[in-house]
mmCIF file of C-alpha atoms and ligand atoms in Angstrom:
data_model
loop_
_atom_site.group_PDB
_atom_site.id
_atom_site.type_symbol
_atom_site.label_atom_id
_atom_site.label_comp_id
_atom_site.label_asym_id
_atom_site.label_seq_id
_atom_site.Cartn_x
_atom_site.Cartn_y
_atom_site.Cartn_z
ATOM 1 C CA MET A 1 -21.378 -16.542 -1.457
ATOM 2 C CA SER A 2 -18.431 -15.853 -3.718
ATOM 3 C CA GLN A 3 -19.587 -12.968 -5.905
ATOM 4 C CA VAL A 4 -15.921 -11.936 -6.195
ATOM 5 C CA ALA A 5 -14.878 -15.355 -7.488
ATOM 6 C CA SER A 6 -13.210 -14.025 -10.605
ATOM 7 C CA ALA A 7 -12.181 -10.591 -9.327
ATOM 8 C CA THR A 8 -8.755 -9.245 -8.501
ATOM 9 C CA LEU A 9 -8.746 -7.187 -5.294
ATOM 10 C CA PHE A 10 -6.609 -4.179 -4.385
ATOM 11 C CA LEU A 11 -6.077 -2.734 -0.911
ATOM 12 C CA SER A 12 -3.677 -0.308 0.692
ATOM 13 C CA ASP A 13 -3.110 1.838 3.744
ATOM 14 C CA LEU A 14 -4.391 -0.543 6.395
ATOM 15 C CA HIS A 15 -1.797 0.878 8.820
ATOM 16 C CA LEU A 16 -2.135 -2.197 11.015
ATOM 17 C CA THR A 17 -0.759 -1.793 14.523
ATOM 18 C CA PRO A 18 -1.366 -3.557 17.845
ATOM 19 C CA GLU A 19 -2.350 -0.145 19.213
ATOM 20 C CA ARG A 20 -5.502 -0.080 17.035
ATOM 21 C CA PRO A 21 -6.894 -3.648 16.875
ATOM 22 C CA GLY A 22 -10.112 -2.686 15.014
ATOM 23 C CA PRO A 23 -8.707 -2.496 11.471
ATOM 24 C CA ALA A 24 -6.724 -5.712 12.008
ATOM 25 C CA GLU A 25 -9.927 -7.541 13.013
ATOM 26 C CA SER A 26 -11.706 -6.126 9.996
ATOM 27 C CA PHE A 27 -8.811 -7.112 7.715
ATOM 28 C CA ARG A 28 -8.782 -10.642 9.159
ATOM 29 C CA ARG A 29 -12.485 -11.024 8.278
ATOM 30 C CA PHE A 30 -11.761 -9.613 4.827
ATOM 31 C CA LEU A 31 -9.045 -12.210 4.242
ATOM 32 C CA ASP A 32 -11.207 -15.112 5.438
ATOM 33 C CA GLN A 33 -14.450 -14.045 3.779
ATOM 34 C CA LYS A 34 -13.445 -12.140 0.628
ATOM 35 C CA ALA A 35 -9.807 -12.520 -0.327
ATOM 36 C CA ILE A 36 -9.959 -16.291 -0.152
ATOM 37 C CA HIS A 37 -12.476 -16.270 -3.061
ATOM 38 C CA ALA A 38 -10.553 -13.769 -5.187
ATOM 39 C CA GLU A 39 -8.463 -14.460 -8.247
ATOM 40 C CA ALA A 40 -5.568 -12.473 -6.786
ATOM 41 C CA LEU A 41 -4.957 -10.039 -3.943
ATOM 42 C CA TYR A 42 -2.733 -6.976 -4.231
ATOM 43 C CA LEU A 43 -1.574 -5.024 -1.163
ATOM 44 C CA LEU A 44 -0.306 -1.652 -2.361
ATOM 45 C CA GLY A 45 1.646 -0.485 0.653
ATOM 46 C CA ASP A 46 1.254 0.680 4.234
ATOM 47 C CA LEU A 47 -0.175 -2.655 5.293
ATOM 48 C CA PHE A 48 1.583 -1.885 8.575
ATOM 49 C CA GLU A 49 1.709 1.373 10.480
ATOM 50 C CA ALA A 50 5.425 0.657 10.795
ATOM 51 C CA TRP A 51 7.682 -2.159 9.671
ATOM 52 C CA VAL A 52 11.199 -1.737 11.043
ATOM 53 C CA GLY A 53 12.644 -5.073 9.939
ATOM 54 C CA ASP A 54 11.593 -8.682 9.464
ATOM 55 C CA ASP A 55 12.854 -9.654 12.950
ATOM 56 C CA ASP A 56 9.727 -7.867 14.216
ATOM 57 C CA LEU A 57 7.792 -10.915 12.976
ATOM 58 C CA ALA A 58 8.349 -12.240 16.516
ATOM 59 C CA LEU A 59 5.683 -9.840 17.776
ATOM 60 C CA PRO A 60 2.520 -11.991 18.156
ATOM 61 C CA PHE A 61 0.409 -9.343 16.394
ATOM 62 C CA HIS A 62 2.703 -9.631 13.351
ATOM 63 C CA THR A 63 2.941 -13.436 13.524
ATOM 64 C CA GLU A 64 -0.863 -13.645 13.452
ATOM 65 C CA ILE A 65 -1.252 -11.312 10.473
ATOM 66 C CA ALA A 66 1.423 -13.240 8.583
ATOM 67 C CA ALA A 67 -0.427 -16.503 9.325
ATOM 68 C CA ASP A 68 -3.747 -14.988 8.220
ATOM 69 C CA LEU A 69 -2.192 -13.863 4.943
ATOM 70 C CA LYS A 70 -0.497 -17.202 4.426
ATOM 71 C CA ARG A 71 -3.871 -18.983 4.550
ATOM 72 C CA VAL A 72 -4.969 -16.931 1.534
ATOM 73 C CA SER A 73 -2.008 -17.868 -0.648
ATOM 74 C CA LYS A 74 -2.195 -21.482 0.566
ATOM 75 C CA SER A 75 -5.778 -21.589 -0.671
ATOM 76 C CA GLY A 76 -4.457 -20.815 -4.156
ATOM 77 C CA VAL A 77 -4.911 -17.023 -4.291
ATOM 78 C CA PRO A 78 -1.656 -15.222 -5.146
ATOM 79 C CA VAL A 79 -0.977 -12.381 -2.703
ATOM 80 C CA TYR A 80 1.213 -9.531 -3.964
ATOM 81 C CA PHE A 81 2.818 -6.878 -1.794
ATOM 82 C CA LEU A 82 4.135 -3.546 -3.025
ATOM 83 C CA PRO A 83 5.859 -1.513 -0.303
ATOM 84 C CA GLY A 84 4.520 1.753 1.090
ATOM 85 C CA ASN A 85 6.375 4.520 2.888
ATOM 86 C CA ARG A 86 5.642 2.877 6.269
ATOM 87 C CA ASP A 87 6.618 -0.664 5.361
ATOM 88 C CA PHE A 88 9.282 -0.360 2.666
ATOM 89 C CA LEU A 89 11.558 -2.482 4.884
ATOM 90 C CA VAL A 90 9.415 -5.588 4.394
ATOM 91 C CA GLY A 91 11.873 -8.278 3.347
ATOM 92 C CA PRO A 92 12.132 -11.941 2.408
ATOM 93 C CA ASP A 93 11.405 -13.326 5.892
ATOM 94 C CA LEU A 94 8.000 -11.687 6.143
ATOM 95 C CA ALA A 95 7.352 -12.531 2.489
ATOM 96 C CA ARG A 96 7.998 -16.201 3.252
ATOM 97 C CA ALA A 97 5.972 -16.245 6.489
ATOM 98 C CA ALA A 98 3.005 -14.450 4.929
ATOM 99 C CA GLY A 99 3.204 -16.019 1.467
ATOM 100 C CA LEU A 100 3.743 -12.657 -0.230
ATOM 101 C CA ILE A 101 5.092 -12.069 -3.709
ATOM 102 C CA LEU A 102 7.104 -8.834 -3.424
ATOM 103 C CA LEU A 103 6.661 -6.202 -6.139
ATOM 104 C CA GLU A 104 8.659 -3.121 -7.065
ATOM 105 C CA ASP A 105 7.050 0.314 -6.834
ATOM 106 C CA PRO A 106 5.737 0.951 -9.477
ATOM 107 C CA THR A 107 4.753 -2.315 -11.165
ATOM 108 C CA LEU A 108 3.037 -2.713 -14.515
ATOM 109 C CA ILE A 109 0.503 -5.531 -14.861
ATOM 110 C CA ASP A 110 -1.895 -6.765 -17.501
ATOM 111 C CA LEU A 111 -5.246 -6.616 -15.690
ATOM 112 C CA TYR A 112 -7.780 -8.535 -17.785
ATOM 113 C CA GLY A 113 -6.315 -7.043 -20.940
ATOM 114 C CA THR A 114 -5.860 -3.491 -19.613
ATOM 115 C CA ALA A 115 -2.320 -2.284 -18.970
ATOM 116 C CA THR A 116 -2.457 -1.104 -15.355
ATOM 117 C CA LEU A 117 0.235 0.617 -13.314
ATOM 118 C CA LEU A 118 0.315 -0.165 -9.594
ATOM 119 C CA ALA A 119 2.081 2.058 -7.077
ATOM 120 C CA HIS A 120 1.863 3.125 -3.468
ATOM 121 C CA GLY A 121 1.557 6.736 -4.653
ATOM 122 C CA ASP A 122 3.956 8.643 -2.401
ATOM 123 C CA ALA A 123 6.567 8.980 -5.170
ATOM 124 C CA TRP A 124 4.075 11.178 -7.070
ATOM 125 C CA CYS A 125 3.596 13.637 -4.199
ATOM 126 C CA THR A 126 6.333 15.751 -5.740
ATOM 127 C CA ASP A 127 5.007 19.076 -4.379
ATOM 128 C CA ASP A 128 6.178 17.957 -0.948
ATOM 129 C CA ALA A 129 9.898 18.547 -1.446
ATOM 130 C CA HIS A 130 10.681 17.926 2.207
ATOM 131 C CA TYR A 131 9.017 14.510 2.111
ATOM 132 C CA GLN A 132 10.722 13.552 -1.164
ATOM 133 C CA ALA A 133 14.128 14.398 0.313
ATOM 134 C CA LEU A 134 13.433 12.167 3.313
ATOM 135 C CA ARG A 135 12.091 9.419 1.025
ATOM 136 C CA ALA A 136 15.271 9.481 -1.063
ATOM 137 C CA GLN A 137 17.447 9.359 2.048
ATOM 138 C CA ILE A 138 15.779 6.416 3.782
ATOM 139 C CA ARG A 139 15.722 4.321 0.609
ATOM 140 C CA GLU A 140 19.485 4.530 0.133
ATOM 141 C CA PRO A 141 20.939 1.018 0.516
ATOM 142 C CA ALA A 142 23.517 2.402 2.974
ATOM 143 C CA TRP A 143 20.815 4.011 5.177
ATOM 144 C CA ARG A 144 18.818 0.807 5.043
ATOM 145 C CA ALA A 145 21.766 -1.407 6.030
ATOM 146 C CA ASP A 146 22.763 0.954 8.827
ATOM 147 C CA PHE A 147 19.195 1.134 10.144
ATOM 148 C CA LEU A 148 18.672 -2.646 10.075
ATOM 149 C CA ASP A 149 21.931 -3.052 12.039
ATOM 150 C CA LYS A 150 20.457 -1.208 15.020
ATOM 151 C CA PRO A 151 18.689 -3.029 17.861
ATOM 152 C CA LEU A 152 14.944 -3.533 17.325
ATOM 153 C CA ALA A 153 13.950 -1.168 20.148
ATOM 154 C CA GLU A 154 16.100 1.606 18.718
ATOM 155 C CA ARG A 155 14.575 1.094 15.252
ATOM 156 C CA HIS A 156 11.097 1.399 16.775
ATOM 157 C CA ALA A 157 12.127 4.613 18.544
ATOM 158 C CA ILE A 158 13.522 6.093 15.308
ATOM 159 C CA ALA A 159 10.423 5.096 13.310
ATOM 160 C CA SER A 160 8.138 6.577 15.919
ATOM 161 C CA ALA A 161 10.145 9.836 15.979
ATOM 162 C CA LEU A 162 9.941 9.994 12.164
ATOM 163 C CA ARG A 163 6.159 9.494 12.306
ATOM 164 C CA GLU A 164 5.800 12.205 14.937
ATOM 165 C CA ARG A 165 7.903 14.588 12.886
ATOM 166 C CA SER A 166 5.842 13.771 9.805
ATOM 167 C CA GLU A 167 2.570 14.481 11.670
ATOM 168 C CA LEU A 168 3.932 17.828 12.855
ATOM 169 C CA ALA A 169 5.125 18.720 9.368
ATOM 170 C CA LYS A 170 1.750 17.741 7.876
ATOM 171 C CA ALA A 171 -0.049 20.143 10.199
ATOM 172 C CA GLY A 172 1.861 23.017 8.605
ATOM 173 C CA LYS A 173 1.378 21.954 4.977
ATOM 174 C CA ARG A 174 -1.441 22.953 2.653
ATOM 175 C CA PRO A 175 -3.617 19.889 1.840
ATOM 176 C CA GLU A 176 -2.828 19.982 -1.893
ATOM 177 C CA ILE A 177 0.901 19.656 -1.116
ATOM 178 C CA MET A 178 0.237 16.171 0.242
ATOM 179 C CA ASP A 179 -1.766 14.982 -2.769
ATOM 180 C CA VAL A 180 -0.221 13.575 -5.921
ATOM 181 C CA ASN A 181 1.057 16.110 -8.438
ATOM 182 C CA PRO A 182 -0.971 16.195 -11.712
ATOM 183 C CA GLU A 183 2.178 16.509 -13.846
ATOM 184 C CA ALA A 184 3.797 13.540 -12.120
ATOM 185 C CA ILE A 185 0.636 11.506 -12.780
ATOM 186 C CA ALA A 186 0.507 12.548 -16.456
ATOM 187 C CA ALA A 187 4.187 11.652 -16.824
ATOM 188 C CA ALA A 188 3.573 8.206 -15.296
ATOM 189 C CA PHE A 189 0.629 7.525 -17.650
ATOM 190 C CA ARG A 190 2.799 8.502 -20.637
ATOM 191 C CA ARG A 191 5.998 6.796 -19.569
ATOM 192 C CA HIS A 192 4.333 3.446 -18.924
ATOM 193 C CA GLY A 193 1.791 3.763 -21.721
ATOM 194 C CA VAL A 194 -1.105 2.716 -19.497
ATOM 195 C CA SER A 195 -4.761 3.654 -19.427
ATOM 196 C CA ARG A 196 -5.201 2.803 -15.745
ATOM 197 C CA ILE A 197 -3.317 3.580 -12.533
ATOM 198 C CA ILE A 198 -4.192 2.176 -9.107
ATOM 199 C CA HIS A 199 -2.530 3.666 -6.023
ATOM 200 C CA GLY A 200 -3.062 4.532 -2.371
ATOM 201 C CA HIS A 201 -1.144 6.655 0.130
ATOM 202 C CA THR A 202 -3.161 9.894 -0.009
ATOM 203 C CA HIS A 203 -6.195 8.471 1.851
ATOM 204 C CA ARG A 204 -8.436 10.255 -0.663
ATOM 205 C CA PRO A 205 -10.392 7.406 -2.263
ATOM 206 C CA ALA A 206 -11.734 8.338 -5.695
ATOM 207 C CA ARG A 207 -11.924 7.454 -9.343
ATOM 208 C CA HIS A 208 -10.300 10.204 -11.398
ATOM 209 C CA SER A 209 -10.821 10.541 -15.149
ATOM 210 C CA HIS A 210 -7.832 11.847 -17.062
ATOM 211 C CA ASN A 211 -7.567 12.791 -20.690
ATOM 212 C CA ILE A 212 -3.920 12.636 -21.644
ATOM 213 C CA ASP A 213 -2.753 13.103 -25.238
ATOM 214 C CA GLY A 214 -6.349 12.598 -26.378
ATOM 215 C CA HIS A 215 -6.768 9.259 -24.601
ATOM 216 C CA PRO A 216 -9.204 8.713 -21.738
ATOM 217 C CA ARG A 217 -7.486 7.167 -18.725
ATOM 218 C CA GLU A 218 -8.562 6.367 -15.201
ATOM 219 C CA ARG A 219 -6.854 6.583 -11.823
ATOM 220 C CA TRP A 220 -8.193 4.799 -8.793
ATOM 221 C CA VAL A 221 -7.130 5.959 -5.335
ATOM 222 C CA LEU A 222 -7.663 3.336 -2.647
ATOM 223 C CA PRO A 223 -9.225 4.089 0.756
ATOM 224 C CA ASP A 224 -7.381 3.762 4.060
ATOM 225 C CA TRP A 225 -8.462 1.510 6.914
ATOM 226 C CA TYR A 226 -7.508 3.855 9.742
ATOM 227 C CA ASP A 227 -10.967 3.697 11.253
ATOM 228 C CA LEU A 228 -13.382 0.844 10.574
ATOM 229 C CA SER A 229 -14.564 2.267 7.237
ATOM 230 C CA GLY A 230 -12.050 0.474 5.043
ATOM 231 C CA GLY A 231 -12.615 -0.668 1.503
ATOM 232 C CA TYR A 232 -11.063 -2.178 -1.561
ATOM 233 C CA LEU A 233 -11.106 -2.095 -5.330
ATOM 234 C CA ALA A 234 -12.433 -5.104 -7.233
ATOM 235 C CA CYS A 235 -11.485 -5.509 -10.901
ATOM 236 C CA ASP A 236 -12.593 -8.060 -13.463
ATOM 237 C CA ASP A 237 -12.900 -8.177 -17.228
ATOM 238 C CA THR A 238 -15.729 -5.618 -17.115
ATOM 239 C CA GLY A 239 -13.667 -3.003 -15.222
ATOM 240 C CA CYS A 240 -13.042 -1.882 -11.646
ATOM 241 C CA HIS A 241 -15.366 -0.777 -8.877
ATOM 242 C CA ALA A 242 -14.827 0.414 -5.327
ATOM 243 C CA GLU A 243 -16.337 -1.669 -2.525
ATOM 244 C CA ALA A 244 -16.796 -0.741 1.111
ATOM 245 C CA TRP A 245 -15.739 -3.128 3.842
HETATM 246 MN MN1 MN B 1 1.569 5.866 2.565
#
């Protein structure tokens, strides 16, 4: 029943929203059936399609997800959350309600003896200059404070306009522009001295082999849960493997 008993699980890009209940149902089953037996659970960003402030916890859809997550940590499984580009405004109230341990992007962990760098992944999409400029702007503490000061409905309207603009911009960009940049990845491997990176964001699940400075290294890209074909990465002391859900 618990073949993942001693595994650490990684997920990202669930993009949960009340408008698409399928992935939320699937995620709820994952939490109850899989995550609860894990050694630890890591959520590497874009858990939500949009998170415009912790006061949005009042939405029943959000309250329920927070409660579902809280059951996992209450059962003794630490649940870590690293913010994505859609939910970088997750704060201490949601963390408390959902039992999340908040992580910086990127975060270095010792994963069964292997130094592993965790990130959402969007910071490495450096070919997309337009996106990086927007990313820098909305992560300014002043922008953040100003945004969180606005009424909830206005924040939702702004977030939805930003998403629409991003979808329009994507349609005019070559696909490789929206993937991570190989030089940025090589720099991250070197800078953090790791042999493994796990990230999401690009929705291009894969295991990439890298040889950097004569050392073999691996990079796992997590799948998204947009439709019902989600998945996760399970790691233990023998290594990591991708699992469908
Ligand atoms: Mn993302």
